[in-house]
Coordinates of C-alpha atoms and ligand atoms in Angstrom, one line a residue:
M69 CA -1.4 -9.6 11.2
Y70 CA 1.6 -9.0 9.1
R71 CA 4.8 -7.7 10.7
I72 CA 6.9 -5.3 8.8
L73 CA 10.4 -4.0 9.6
V74 CA 10.9 -0.4 8.6
V75 CA 14.6 0.4 8.1
E76 CA 15.0 4.1 7.4
D77 CA 17.3 6.6 9.1
E78 CA 15.4 9.7 8.4
R79 CA 13.1 9.8 11.4
A80 CA 10.3 11.8 9.8
I81 CA 10.0 9.4 6.9
N82 CA 10.3 6.4 9.2
D83 CA 7.5 7.9 11.4
L84 CA 5.3 8.5 8.3
I85 CA 5.7 5.0 7.0
V86 CA 5.1 3.3 10.4
M87 CA 2.1 5.5 11.1
N88 CA 0.4 4.8 7.8
L89 CA 1.2 1.0 7.8
T90 CA -0.2 0.8 11.3
E91 CA -3.3 2.7 10.3
A92 CA -3.7 0.2 7.4
G93 CA -3.6 -2.7 9.9
Y94 CA 0.1 -3.8 9.7
E95 CA 2.3 -4.4 12.8
C96 CA 5.5 -2.4 12.5
E97 CA 9.0 -2.4 14.0
R98 CA 11.5 0.2 13.2
A99 CA 15.2 0.5 12.8
L100 CA 16.9 3.8 12.4
D101 CA 20.4 2.6 11.3
G102 CA 22.0 -0.4 9.7
I103 CA 23.3 -1.9 13.0
E104 CA 19.9 -1.7 14.7
A105 CA 18.4 -3.3 11.6
A106 CA 20.9 -6.2 11.6
D107 CA 20.3 -6.7 15.4
R108 CA 16.6 -7.0 14.9
L109 CA 16.9 -9.3 11.9
E110 CA 19.3 -11.6 13.9
A111 CA 17.1 -11.5 17.0
G112 CA 13.8 -12.4 15.3
G113 CA 14.2 -12.0 11.6
E114 CA 11.9 -14.9 10.6
S115 CA 8.9 -13.2 12.4
F116 CA 8.9 -10.4 9.8
D117 CA 6.7 -10.8 6.7
L118 CA 8.4 -7.9 4.8
V119 CA 11.3 -5.4 5.2
L120 CA 11.2 -1.9 3.9
L121 CA 14.8 -1.1 3.4
D122 CA 16.4 2.3 2.8
I123 CA 19.7 2.0 0.9
M124 CA 21.7 4.8 2.4
L125 CA 22.0 4.1 6.1
P126 CA 24.6 4.8 8.8
G127 CA 26.2 1.6 10.2
A128 CA 25.5 -0.9 7.4
D129 CA 23.9 0.1 4.1
G130 CA 20.9 -1.6 2.5
Y131 CA 23.0 -3.8 0.3
E132 CA 24.9 -5.3 3.2
L133 CA 21.6 -5.8 5.1
L134 CA 20.3 -7.8 2.2
D135 CA 22.8 -10.5 3.2
Y136 CA 21.0 -10.9 6.5
I137 CA 17.5 -10.8 5.0
K138 CA 17.8 -13.1 1.9
P139 CA 18.6 -16.3 3.9
L140 CA 15.4 -15.7 5.9
G141 CA 13.3 -15.6 2.7
I142 CA 11.6 -12.4 3.6
P143 CA 10.5 -10.1 0.8
V144 CA 12.2 -6.7 0.6
I145 CA 11.1 -3.3 -0.8
F146 CA 14.1 -1.0 -1.3
I147 CA 13.6 2.7 -0.6
T148 CA 15.8 4.8 -2.8
A149 CA 16.5 8.5 -3.3
R150 CA 15.0 10.2 -6.3
G151 CA 17.0 9.6 -9.5
S152 CA 19.2 6.8 -8.2
M153 CA 18.5 4.5 -11.1
A154 CA 21.7 2.6 -10.5
D155 CA 20.5 1.8 -7.0
K156 CA 17.2 0.4 -8.3
V157 CA 18.9 -1.8 -10.9
R158 CA 21.4 -3.1 -8.4
G159 CA 18.8 -3.6 -5.7
L160 CA 16.5 -5.6 -8.0
R161 CA 19.5 -7.7 -9.3
L162 CA 20.5 -8.5 -5.7
G163 CA 17.1 -9.8 -5.0
A164 CA 14.9 -6.9 -3.8
D165 CA 11.2 -7.6 -4.7
D166 CA 10.4 -4.0 -5.5
Y167 CA 11.5 -0.4 -4.8
L168 CA 10.0 2.9 -3.8
V169 CA 11.5 6.2 -4.9
K170 CA 11.5 9.0 -2.3
P171 CA 9.4 11.1 -2.0
F172 CA 6.5 8.7 -2.5
E173 CA 2.8 8.9 -1.9
I174 CA 1.3 6.8 0.8
V175 CA -1.1 5.3 -1.7
E176 CA 2.0 4.0 -3.6
L177 CA 3.6 2.6 -0.5
L178 CA 0.4 0.7 0.5
A179 CA -0.1 -0.6 -3.0
R180 CA 3.5 -1.9 -3.2
V181 CA 3.4 -3.5 0.2
E182 CA 0.1 -5.2 -0.6
A183 CA 1.4 -6.4 -4.0
V184 CA 4.7 -7.8 -2.7
L185 CA 2.9 -9.6 0.2
R186 CA 0.5 -11.1 -2.3
R187 CA 3.3 -12.2 -4.6
A188 CA 5.0 -13.8 -1.7
G189 CA 1.9 -15.7 -1.0
K190 CA 1.5 -14.0 2.4
A191 CA -1.4 -11.6 1.7
Q192 CA -4.7 -12.7 2.9
N193 CA -7.3 -13.4 0.2
E194 CA -10.2 -12.3 2.3
I195 CA -10.5 -8.9 3.7
E196 CA -13.3 -7.9 6.1
A197 CA -14.1 -4.2 6.1
G198 CA -17.1 -2.1 6.8
G199 CA -19.4 -5.2 7.1
L200 CA -18.2 -6.5 3.7
T201 CA -16.2 -9.6 2.9
I202 CA -13.9 -9.0 -0.1
D203 CA -12.3 -12.0 -1.7
T204 CA -9.3 -10.7 -3.7
R205 CA -8.7 -14.1 -5.5
S206 CA -12.2 -14.7 -6.8
R207 CA -12.8 -10.9 -6.9
T208 CA -16.2 -11.2 -5.2
V209 CA -17.8 -9.0 -2.6
S210 CA -20.6 -10.0 -0.1
R211 CA -22.4 -8.7 2.9
G212 CA -23.4 -11.6 5.1
N213 CA -24.2 -14.3 2.6
R214 CA -25.5 -11.9 0.0
P215 CA -23.2 -11.3 -2.9
I216 CA -22.9 -7.8 -4.3
P217 CA -22.2 -7.8 -8.0
L218 CA -19.6 -5.2 -9.0
T219 CA -18.0 -4.5 -12.4
A220 CA -14.2 -5.0 -12.7
K221 CA -13.5 -1.3 -12.3
E222 CA -15.8 -1.0 -9.3
F223 CA -14.0 -3.9 -7.6
D224 CA -10.6 -2.3 -8.2
L225 CA -12.0 1.0 -6.9
L226 CA -13.3 -0.7 -3.8
L227 CA -10.0 -2.4 -3.2
L228 CA -8.2 0.9 -3.6
F229 CA -10.4 2.6 -1.0
I230 CA -10.1 -0.3 1.4
Q231 CA -6.3 -0.3 1.1
N232 CA -6.3 3.4 1.8
R233 CA -9.1 3.7 4.3
N234 CA -9.3 7.0 6.1
I235 CA -6.9 8.6 3.7
A236 CA -7.9 11.3 1.2
L237 CA -7.5 10.0 -2.3
F238 CA -7.0 12.6 -5.1
R239 CA -9.1 12.1 -8.2
E240 CA -5.9 12.0 -10.2
T241 CA -4.5 9.2 -8.0
I242 CA -7.7 7.2 -8.3
Y243 CA -7.8 7.6 -12.1
E244 CA -4.1 6.6 -12.5
H245 CA -4.5 3.5 -10.4
I246 CA -7.8 2.3 -11.8
W247 CA -7.5 3.3 -15.4
G248 CA -3.8 3.3 -15.7
G249 CA -3.6 6.3 -18.0
E250 CA -2.7 9.9 -17.4
Y251 CA -5.4 12.0 -15.8
M252 CA -6.5 14.7 -18.2
G253 CA -8.6 16.7 -15.8
D254 CA -11.9 15.0 -16.6
S255 CA -13.2 13.8 -13.3
R256 CA -16.5 12.4 -14.6
T257 CA -15.3 8.9 -15.0
V258 CA -14.0 8.8 -11.4
D259 CA -17.1 10.5 -10.1
L260 CA -19.5 8.2 -11.9
H261 CA -17.8 5.0 -10.7
V262 CA -17.6 6.3 -7.1
Q263 CA -21.3 7.1 -7.2
R264 CA -22.2 3.7 -8.6
L265 CA -20.0 2.0 -5.9
R266 CA -21.6 4.0 -3.1
K267 CA -25.0 3.1 -4.3
K268 CA -24.3 -0.6 -4.7
L269 CA -22.7 -0.9 -1.3
H270 CA -25.1 1.5 0.5
W271 CA -21.9 3.4 1.5
E272 CA -23.4 6.9 1.0
D273 CA -22.2 7.9 4.5
K274 CA -18.8 6.1 4.3
I275 CA -17.3 7.3 1.0
K276 CA -17.0 11.0 1.7
T277 CA -16.5 13.6 -1.0
I278 CA -13.7 16.0 -0.3
Y279 CA -14.5 19.2 -2.0
K280 CA -12.2 19.9 -4.9
V281 CA -9.8 17.0 -3.9
G282 CA -11.4 13.6 -4.3
Y283 CA -12.7 11.0 -1.9
R284 CA -12.1 9.4 1.4
L285 CA -13.4 6.1 2.7
E286 CA -14.2 6.4 6.4
I287 CA -14.6 3.1 8.2
Ligands
CA488 CA1 18.8 7.1 4.3

């Protein structure tokens, strides 16, 4: 299980991040100011796989904390306030692996965490979920020993659902993540792929339709 240190002084945001990461299967520790974060990093820094690091913090700010984190070789995702482009540039130049701009969607948070862990060679290649084995390196899916052939988009869609299990996904969000373009209000592409995926996986009861919103994987 991956351990993530969440450094964020706004308690509501810290709570939201910790709750959703825990739900997604990560183990979290939290720090609500820069001093607490430095203490935790000095006490057991190397046990963390990732740090989510707010920049504006009481005590010591995110830039100062980077000095504690970088020698440990732990990847960092900076959390910045909206519009602080200078923060982003400076953060990335100082060695942050990625950044999130507040306010962010949970789906965005989970995708960035997963991507940074994967780039750092920490993410697991095999995911077990709902009776399926999903290999993200070979991009194959099987139930027991029986492979389930999926198209590239269906595989991406399955991964998106798995990474956001038990969370409602808007059609717009699904469209933007899988097809990469701007959603023009035509939900047929999304609906068609979800229906195909449901049928292939026999997940008619697991991928729930949320009226007028989108879908939710319940496993
Ligand atoms: Ca802050």
